[in-house]
Structures are given as structure tokens and as C-alpha cells.
């Protein structure tokens, strides 16, 4: 068995990239990555899971590859093994996007069959006699992407790999070739449809800055275009801004490639067209399961409810007397109206990192982030991610008990009281009223004596009307009187004029 193991490792070390992909695809492992990664992956299979079927497949691939250079009459398996490839240099700091094929694999390799006495196991023993003795390479930090609540990663088809320009042109193209395994194809085909033509299990492309200091959010490079096989894939456009002087923003989110891919064993070719303007970007391919806002809400209701007693203790802590404060807080008001939609709360929630007691509605918050993910608290405008959300059990209980108020007040002892809106009081204007009699046209005297009773006609009391406007005839008469006064040489006192139907001038 040990001899077969060494022989299998020798064969694997002589494989090209296409041979390694064929071997890894046979056992359902990932076929993407650099050649030294494929070799390491294949050696792990030989070391820890070398079944008779796997060993037979390795011999079959090896015989197919080197049958042409075997001597006449000599069985292919008896031919001396070609030497393993030389030690791979560590990848440089900047690598182009590596597809699952190696362009250099087309170069003809020269076998060392003229030196049959060479002892390959002893020469390359550090590679063949156990993976633990592989040379230690410096560990380079990998680019990590932030976790998206609406996407659950099932498989990593291509880990985040840096986009590196191949020339001095501003517009660059980076290809990637890979094939889905039968299990992955089955997952996609059997998944439910979120909407016509869009399935819940998807192959998505994510792009971010090449920064290893912390998990990165999705960020598109300039002039991005994605081509899958022979068709271009739609990329989210820009959102117009309502604020003057603010440039429109582009919602950077995973790009769904599933509808343009071959759902079979055929290879898929993805070409990323991007603008090279100095910043470094990395791309990754993932098999994900997309969830909806209703599913996230149900999950939050299952595991994210905070007990009412814990919420009550939080209220007491908020209202606890601070010895350094000169003002004692006796209560804090909390609105039962959602600040997002101005409607009564149904599922009150907030982030555990928020310092306020005010809640917003989880239903509308999740729906809003499903359309345009920002994950910002509408109360304090600070990050409120899905993992930080919790449902306020105390306020949920209050909403059921208090149905006739839109606001409550928490007290120091943790209790609460409803605050009902006060009705606005209507006040009559405090100004003198001129009352004109319907029949005589007289007014009330200075002492406030009531005017004479109005006459009754047909059983109805006629309404008294005060004319506060001046018509053109009255203004003309006044002008004539003023002219007469000017000619006469003395001012003339104005006398209120009486008009028909009991109307009097307010001048």
C-alpha cells in the first residue's frame, strides 16, 4: 500500500492543470485556483482518501497523458515517471485573476526518460512523503467580504482574487473559466423561484477593494461590465439623488450570473471588463442561497426577542440617577409610531448597539434593506446590521395593552404610563362686535345696553349683517366731502352712513 501511495503521489506531481482539474472534478472538489493549490488539494486526497477508485482514476489520467511518448511494445505504466515540476515560487504580491486553466500548460514538457537511474522519491521526498513536510510558505492575508444577511454561502467557487492589469490600457479584461459539479447543478435546478426566472440558489459575483485589514463591502470598479459565456450580464445602475450637488450613488451588491450559465458539466467562461484607475479590486464567485425579508423576519422572531424583564432593567439603567448630573431624569417618552412609515409599530425592534429606547418596525426595516441595503438605524443614523437587531419584548407587550395612545412614558421604576394627545381648545376672538338692528338700524350704546329685539318675519329672525367693505360710490362721496372741506377751510367730521337693508360702514 505504501508503494502504491508513493506511485500515486508521483503521478499527481506530474499532472498538468487540466489533469488536476479532471481528478478533482471526479471527486466533486473545487477545480479553481493556482496550480500549486490544485496540486496540494490532489495530494491531500491521495494522503487521506486514496480509495481504489481514486487510484484507478489517477492511473487512467496518467496513462492517457503519457501514452503517446511510451516506447513501442512497452506498457505505458512501466515507463519511467517524468519528474515532478520544479518547486513553485510563491505567488507575487499582485496576481491577475486566475482561472481554472493554465495558459502555460500548452508548452510541451521534456521528459527525463534518458536518466532512468534518478531516484524521484528521494529527490522530492519532502513533497511526496507526507503533506506535513511541505515547505512552509509565508501566509498572506486573504481578502474577506462582509456577510450579507440576504445571502447564505453554500460553496466558494473562486475565492477573492485580485484583478491585475495586463497592460497600460485603461480598460482591462480578466477571464475566469470554471464548471459546476453535478451536486451544484442539482441545487440550482431544484431551488424554488423567488420570482419568474430568478431562483433562490444562485451563482453570484462579488467585487470589493483589495484590503485585508477588515471584511470589505461590495464595491464596483469604474466602467464595469460582466460577460458570461456569450452574453453580457446586467449590473445595477445608479440611484438618482434628490439633494442638489450630490452625485448619484450606485448600489453595489452581488451580481447574479445563474440565468446565463450552462447548468451542466460544460465549462462557463466569465469575463470581467473593468477600468484601471489606480485602485486595486478583488473578485470572488460564490454559490449562495438568497432569502427574503419575510424569512429574515421569521428568523428574528424566533431567536431575536429580548425578554420584557431585561428590557425593563434597561429602562431603569437609562433612567438611573447620575450623581454628576445636575438634572434628575424622572421619565423618558417613547413614541409608538414607526419613524420609517409614520404608522403604529407592529414588531418593535432596534439594534443592541443603539443607546436610545425608541424602536422602529422590523417589517418595514427589512423590506427597505431588501430593496436598497443600507442597514442604518432610522432613529440615530448609526449602523444597525441584521445580526444586531433585537425585538423589544416590553414594548411589544405595551402595544397590546395600550391601544388608544400613540406615546408612552417610561418612569424611573421601570413602569410606564400612556400619554394621550390633548385636544386643541378653540378660543373666540376677543374683539368688539358691531350689532346692527334689522329694522331700525340702531346699534348698542356705549354702556353695553342690548339692542332692541329684531323683527320677526314669517317666523324667522333676519340676520344682522355688518358690511366691512367700502364700495366705489361711498369712496367717491367721501372724496367729494374732503374736497368741500378743503374749499371751506375746515375739517369735517365723518359720520357713519346708513345703507339699505340695515348695513353700516365699519369706517
GROMACS .gro file of N, CA and C in nm, residues 58-164:
model
  321
   58UNK      N    1  -0.645   0.805  -1.111
   58UNK     CA    2  -0.513   0.867  -1.127
   58UNK      C    3  -0.431   0.794  -1.233
   59UNK      N    4  -0.432   0.661  -1.231
   59UNK     CA    5  -0.358   0.583  -1.331
   59UNK      C    6  -0.417   0.604  -1.470
   60UNK      N    7  -0.548   0.614  -1.477
   60UNK     CA    8  -0.613   0.634  -1.607
   60UNK      C    9  -0.573   0.769  -1.667
   61UNK      N   10  -0.575   0.876  -1.584
   61UNK     CA   11  -0.536   1.008  -1.634
   61UNK      C   12  -0.389   1.008  -1.674
   62UNK      N   13  -0.305   0.942  -1.593
   62UNK     CA   14  -0.162   0.939  -1.623
   62UNK      C   15  -0.136   0.864  -1.754
   63UNK      N   16  -0.201   0.749  -1.774
   63UNK     CA   17  -0.179   0.670  -1.895
   63UNK      C   18  -0.228   0.745  -2.019
   64UNK      N   19  -0.340   0.817  -2.004
   64UNK     CA   20  -0.391   0.895  -2.117
   64UNK      C   21  -0.294   1.007  -2.154
   65UNK      N   22  -0.236   1.069  -2.054
   65UNK     CA   23  -0.147   1.182  -2.079
   65UNK      C   24  -0.016   1.139  -2.144
   66UNK      N   25   0.045   1.029  -2.099
   66UNK     CA   26   0.180   0.992  -2.142
   66UNK      C   27   0.182   0.866  -2.231
   67UNK      N   28   0.068   0.828  -2.285
   67UNK     CA   29   0.066   0.710  -2.373
   67UNK      C   30   0.140   0.737  -2.503
   68UNK      N   31   0.139   0.864  -2.549
   68UNK     CA   32   0.199   0.897  -2.677
   68UNK      C   33   0.352   0.888  -2.675
   69UNK      N   34   0.413   0.907  -2.561
   69UNK     CA   35   0.559   0.908  -2.557
   69UNK      C   36   0.616   0.775  -2.508
   70UNK      N   37   0.530   0.673  -2.492
   70UNK     CA   38   0.580   0.543  -2.449
   70UNK      C   39   0.648   0.472  -2.566
   71UNK      N   40   0.745   0.389  -2.538
   71UNK     CA   41   0.820   0.315  -2.640
   71UNK      C   42   0.734   0.202  -2.697
   72UNK      N   43   0.756   0.165  -2.823
   72UNK     CA   44   0.675   0.057  -2.882
   72UNK      C   45   0.694  -0.073  -2.805
   73UNK      N   46   0.584  -0.139  -2.778
   73UNK     CA   47   0.587  -0.267  -2.709
   73UNK      C   48   0.599  -0.256  -2.560
   74UNK      N   49   0.618  -0.136  -2.508
   74UNK     CA   50   0.633  -0.119  -2.362
   74UNK      C   51   0.502  -0.067  -2.305
   75UNK      N   52   0.445  -0.129  -2.204
   75UNK     CA   53   0.320  -0.079  -2.146
   75UNK      C   54   0.340   0.061  -2.089
   76UNK      N   55   0.241   0.146  -2.099
   76UNK     CA   56   0.257   0.284  -2.050
   76UNK      C   57   0.288   0.290  -1.903
   77UNK      N   58   0.229   0.198  -1.825
   77UNK     CA   59   0.251   0.209  -1.681
   77UNK      C   60   0.392   0.169  -1.641
   78UNK      N   61   0.469   0.103  -1.730
   78UNK     CA   62   0.605   0.063  -1.694
   78UNK      C   63   0.706   0.169  -1.734
   79UNK      N   64   0.662   0.271  -1.804
   79UNK     CA   65   0.755   0.378  -1.844
   79UNK      C   66   0.798   0.456  -1.722
   80UNK      N   67   0.925   0.499  -1.719
   80UNK     CA   68   0.969   0.579  -1.605
   80UNK      C   69   0.885   0.704  -1.592
   81UNK      N   70   0.856   0.738  -1.468
   81UNK     CA   71   0.774   0.856  -1.443
   81UNK      C   72   0.852   0.982  -1.478
   82UNK      N   73   0.788   1.078  -1.544
   82UNK     CA   74   0.856   1.206  -1.565
   82UNK      C   75   0.873   1.276  -1.432
   83UNK      N   76   0.968   1.363  -1.425
   83UNK     CA   77   0.995   1.429  -1.297
   83UNK      C   78   0.882   1.522  -1.257
   84UNK      N   79   0.862   1.535  -1.129
   84UNK     CA   80   0.763   1.633  -1.085
   84UNK      C   81   0.808   1.773  -1.125
   85UNK      N   82   0.716   1.864  -1.137
   85UNK     CA   83   0.755   2.000  -1.175
   85UNK      C   84   0.844   2.062  -1.069
   86UNK      N   85   0.928   2.157  -1.108
   86UNK     CA   86   1.015   2.222  -1.009
   86UNK      C   87   0.933   2.296  -0.905
   87UNK      N   88   1.002   2.328  -0.797
   87UNK     CA   89   0.935   2.393  -0.686
   87UNK      C   90   0.874   2.525  -0.732
   88UNK      N   91   0.745   2.543  -0.698
   88UNK     CA   92   0.676   2.664  -0.741
   88UNK      C   93   0.721   2.781  -0.652
   89UNK      N   94   0.742   2.891  -0.719
   89UNK     CA   95   0.774   3.011  -0.642
   89UNK      C   96   0.647   3.065  -0.578
   90UNK      N   97   0.659   3.127  -0.463
   90UNK     CA   98   0.539   3.184  -0.401
   90UNK      C   99   0.478   3.288  -0.493
   91UNK      N  100   0.347   3.297  -0.496
   91UNK     CA  101   0.283   3.396  -0.583
   91UNK      C  102   0.326   3.536  -0.544
   92UNK      N  103   0.342   3.619  -0.644
   92UNK     CA  104   0.384   3.757  -0.619
   92UNK      C  105   0.273   3.832  -0.550
   93UNK      N  106   0.306   3.953  -0.511
   93UNK     CA  107   0.210   4.030  -0.435
   93UNK      C  108   0.089   4.068  -0.520
   94UNK      N  109   0.108   4.083  -0.651
   94UNK     CA  110  -0.002   4.118  -0.739
   94UNK      C  111  -0.019   4.009  -0.842
   95UNK      N  112  -0.135   3.947  -0.842
   95UNK     CA  113  -0.164   3.838  -0.934
   95UNK      C  114  -0.286   3.876  -1.016
   96UNK      N  115  -0.285   3.836  -1.142
   96UNK     CA  116  -0.405   3.854  -1.221
   96UNK      C  117  -0.507   3.751  -1.177
   97UNK      N  118  -0.632   3.771  -1.217
   97UNK     CA  119  -0.735   3.676  -1.179
   97UNK      C  120  -0.703   3.542  -1.244
   98UNK      N  121  -0.697   3.439  -1.161
   98UNK     CA  122  -0.654   3.307  -1.210
   98UNK      C  123  -0.776   3.223  -1.239
   99UNK      N  124  -0.788   3.178  -1.361
   99UNK     CA  125  -0.896   3.089  -1.398
   99UNK      C  126  -0.855   2.947  -1.364
  100UNK      N  127  -0.944   2.854  -1.394
  100UNK     CA  128  -0.916   2.715  -1.362
  100UNK      C  129  -0.835   2.647  -1.472
  101UNK      N  130  -0.776   2.724  -1.563
  101UNK     CA  131  -0.686   2.666  -1.660
  101UNK      C  132  -0.558   2.745  -1.660
  102UNK      N  133  -0.449   2.687  -1.703
  102UNK     CA  134  -0.317   2.747  -1.703
  102UNK      C  135  -0.272   2.762  -1.847
  103UNK      N  136  -0.249   2.888  -1.888
  103UNK     CA  137  -0.209   2.911  -2.026
  103UNK      C  138  -0.074   2.847  -2.056
  104UNK      N  139   0.012   2.836  -1.958
  104UNK     CA  140   0.144   2.777  -1.981
  104UNK      C  141   0.139   2.626  -1.995
  105UNK      N  142   0.018   2.569  -1.971
  105UNK     CA  143   0.011   2.424  -1.979
  105UNK      C  144   0.024   2.374  -2.122
  106UNK      N  145   0.010   2.463  -2.220
  106UNK     CA  146   0.022   2.422  -2.359
  106UNK      C  147   0.167   2.401  -2.401
  107UNK      N  148   0.262   2.445  -2.320
  107UNK     CA  149   0.402   2.430  -2.355
  107UNK      C  150   0.443   2.285  -2.337
  108UNK      N  151   0.508   2.229  -2.437
  108UNK     CA  152   0.549   2.088  -2.434
  108UNK      C  153   0.657   2.068  -2.330
  109UNK      N  154   0.638   1.968  -2.247
  109UNK     CA  155   0.736   1.938  -2.144
  109UNK      C  156   0.830   1.828  -2.191
  110UNK      N  157   0.954   1.837  -2.155
  110UNK     CA  158   1.055   1.739  -2.194
  110UNK      C  159   1.071   1.639  -2.082
  111UNK      N  160   1.038   1.512  -2.109
  111UNK     CA  161   1.052   1.409  -2.008
  111UNK      C  162   1.198   1.374  -1.984
  112UNK      N  163   1.227   1.321  -1.865
  112UNK     CA  164   1.364   1.283  -1.829
  112UNK      C  165   1.381   1.133  -1.840
  113UNK      N  166   1.329   1.072  -1.948
  113UNK     CA  167   1.339   0.928  -1.965
  113UNK      C  168   1.481   0.883  -1.996
  114UNK      N  169   1.569   0.977  -2.033
  114UNK     CA  170   1.708   0.940  -2.063
  114UNK      C  171   1.788   0.919  -1.936
  115UNK      N  172   1.733   0.948  -1.821
  115UNK     CA  173   1.805   0.930  -1.695
  115UNK      C  174   1.722   0.839  -1.606
  116UNK      N  175   1.722   0.709  -1.639
  116UNK     CA  176   1.635   0.619  -1.563
  116UNK      C  177   1.683   0.593  -1.422
  117UNK      N  178   1.807   0.626  -1.390
  117UNK     CA  179   1.860   0.594  -1.257
  117UNK      C  180   1.827   0.699  -1.152
  118UNK      N  181   1.758   0.806  -1.194
  118UNK     CA  182   1.728   0.911  -1.096
  118UNK      C  183   1.626   0.859  -0.994
  119UNK      N  184   1.646   0.892  -0.871
  119UNK     CA  185   1.560   0.846  -0.762
  119UNK      C  186   1.463   0.959  -0.726
  120UNK      N  187   1.342   0.957  -0.788
  120UNK     CA  188   1.249   1.067  -0.766
  120UNK      C  189   1.199   1.074  -0.623
  121UNK      N  190   1.163   0.962  -0.560
  121UNK     CA  191   1.114   0.975  -0.422
  121UNK      C  192   1.215   1.036  -0.328
  122UNK      N  193   1.344   0.999  -0.343
  122UNK     CA  194   1.443   1.056  -0.253
  122UNK      C  195   1.473   1.201  -0.288
  123UNK      N  196   1.464   1.236  -0.418
  123UNK     CA  197   1.492   1.374  -0.458
  123UNK      C  198   1.380   1.468  -0.415
  124UNK      N  199   1.255   1.421  -0.433
  124UNK     CA  200   1.140   1.505  -0.399
  124UNK      C  201   1.067   1.451  -0.278
  125UNK      N  202   1.138   1.390  -0.188
  125UNK     CA  203   1.074   1.329  -0.072
  125UNK      C  204   1.001   1.429   0.014
  126UNK      N  205   1.050   1.553   0.020
  126UNK     CA  206   0.985   1.650   0.106
  126UNK      C  207   0.845   1.686   0.054
  127UNK      N  208   0.819   1.658  -0.076
  127UNK     CA  209   0.687   1.682  -0.130
  127UNK      C  210   0.600   1.557  -0.126
  128UNK      N  211   0.664   1.438  -0.140
  128UNK     CA  212   0.587   1.317  -0.161
  128UNK      C  213   0.559   1.240  -0.034
  129UNK      N  214   0.645   1.250   0.063
  129UNK     CA  215   0.633   1.165   0.182
  129UNK      C  216   0.559   1.235   0.295
  130UNK      N  217   0.443   1.286   0.265
  130UNK     CA  218   0.363   1.347   0.371
  130UNK      C  219   0.346   1.496   0.349
  131UNK      N  220   0.223   1.544   0.360
  131UNK     CA  221   0.197   1.686   0.340
  131UNK      C  222   0.253   1.770   0.453
  132UNK      N  223   0.270   1.710   0.569
  132UNK     CA  224   0.323   1.788   0.681
  132UNK      C  225   0.466   1.835   0.659
  133UNK      N  226   0.536   1.776   0.562
  133UNK     CA  227   0.674   1.815   0.539
  133UNK      C  228   0.689   1.910   0.422
  134UNK      N  229   0.574   1.962   0.372
  134UNK     CA  230   0.581   2.061   0.267
  134UNK      C  231   0.649   2.186   0.319
  135UNK      N  232   0.724   2.256   0.234
  135UNK     CA  233   0.792   2.377   0.280
  135UNK      C  234   0.692   2.482   0.326
  136UNK      N  235   0.723   2.545   0.435
  136UNK     CA  236   0.634   2.645   0.492
  136UNK      C  237   0.645   2.773   0.411
  137UNK      N  238   0.531   2.819   0.357
  137UNK     CA  239   0.528   2.941   0.279
  137UNK      C  240   0.472   3.053   0.367
  138UNK      N  241   0.517   3.175   0.345
  138UNK     CA  242   0.462   3.286   0.424
  138UNK      C  243   0.313   3.300   0.398
  139UNK      N  244   0.237   3.311   0.506
  139UNK     CA  245   0.093   3.321   0.496
  139UNK      C  246   0.055   3.464   0.460
  140UNK      N  247  -0.011   3.479   0.347
  140UNK     CA  248  -0.055   3.610   0.303
  140UNK      C  249  -0.199   3.631   0.344
  141UNK      N  250  -0.232   3.742   0.408
  141UNK     CA  251  -0.371   3.765   0.448
  141UNK      C  252  -0.463   3.765   0.326
  142UNK      N  253  -0.579   3.705   0.342
  142UNK     CA  254  -0.674   3.696   0.233
  142UNK      C  255  -0.779   3.805   0.245
  143UNK      N  256  -0.832   3.844   0.130
  143UNK     CA  257  -0.939   3.942   0.127
  143UNK      C  258  -1.068   3.876   0.175
  144UNK      N  259  -1.137   3.939   0.267
  144UNK     CA  260  -1.262   3.887   0.319
  144UNK      C  261  -1.375   3.982   0.284
  145UNK      N  262  -1.490   3.925   0.255
  145UNK     CA  263  -1.609   4.003   0.221
  145UNK      C  264  -1.705   4.001   0.339
  146UNK      N  265  -1.778   4.111   0.356
  146UNK     CA  266  -1.874   4.119   0.465
  146UNK      C  267  -1.986   4.018   0.444
  147UNK      N  268  -2.042   3.973   0.553
  147UNK     CA  269  -2.153   3.878   0.546
  147UNK      C  270  -2.280   3.953   0.510
  148UNK      N  271  -2.353   3.902   0.412
  148UNK     CA  272  -2.477   3.964   0.368
  148UNK      C  273  -2.595   3.884   0.423
  149UNK      N  274  -2.688   3.950   0.495
  149UNK     CA  275  -2.799   3.876   0.557
  149UNK      C  276  -2.889   3.806   0.456
  150UNK      N  277  -2.903   3.862   0.336
  150UNK     CA  278  -2.994   3.804   0.238
  150UNK      C  279  -2.928   3.695   0.154
  151UNK      N  280  -2.801   3.660   0.181
  151UNK     CA  281  -2.731   3.557   0.104
  151UNK      C  282  -2.660   3.462   0.201
  152UNK      N  283  -2.685   3.332   0.184
  152UNK     CA  284  -2.617   3.228   0.261
  152UNK      C  285  -2.523   3.153   0.168
  153UNK      N  286  -2.392   3.154   0.197
  153UNK     CA  287  -2.293   3.094   0.109
  153UNK      C  288  -2.299   2.942   0.123
  154UNK      N  289  -2.317   2.874   0.009
  154UNK     CA  290  -2.317   2.728   0.005
  154UNK      C  291  -2.181   2.674  -0.038
  155UNK      N  292  -2.120   2.734  -0.139
  155UNK     CA  293  -1.989   2.691  -0.189
  155UNK      C  294  -1.910   2.813  -0.234
  156UNK      N  295  -1.778   2.804  -0.223
  156UNK     CA  296  -1.689   2.909  -0.273
  156UNK      C  297  -1.628   2.858  -0.404
  157UNK      N  298  -1.676   2.911  -0.516
  157UNK     CA  299  -1.629   2.866  -0.646
  157UNK      C  300  -1.495   2.929  -0.682
  158UNK      N  301  -1.474   3.052  -0.644
  158UNK     CA  302  -1.347   3.121  -0.666
  158UNK      C  303  -1.327   3.216  -0.548
  159UNK      N  304  -1.226   3.190  -0.467
  159UNK     CA  305  -1.202   3.279  -0.353
  159UNK      C  306  -1.159   3.416  -0.403
  160UNK      N  307  -1.179   3.521  -0.323
  160UNK     CA  308  -1.146   3.657  -0.369
  160UNK      C  309  -1.004   3.666  -0.422
  161UNK      N  310  -0.992   3.702  -0.549
  161UNK     CA  311  -0.864   3.707  -0.620
  161UNK      C  312  -0.849   3.845  -0.681
  162UNK      N  313  -0.729   3.897  -0.677
  162UNK     CA  314  -0.704   4.034  -0.719
  162UNK      C  315  -0.710   4.049  -0.870
  163UNK      N  316  -0.770   4.159  -0.913
  163UNK     CA  317  -0.770   4.198  -1.054
  163UNK      C  318  -0.643   4.279  -1.081
  164UNK      N  319  -0.560   4.231  -1.171
  164UNK     CA  320  -0.434   4.298  -1.201
  164UNK      C  321  -0.431   4.332  -1.349
   0.00000   0.00000   0.00000
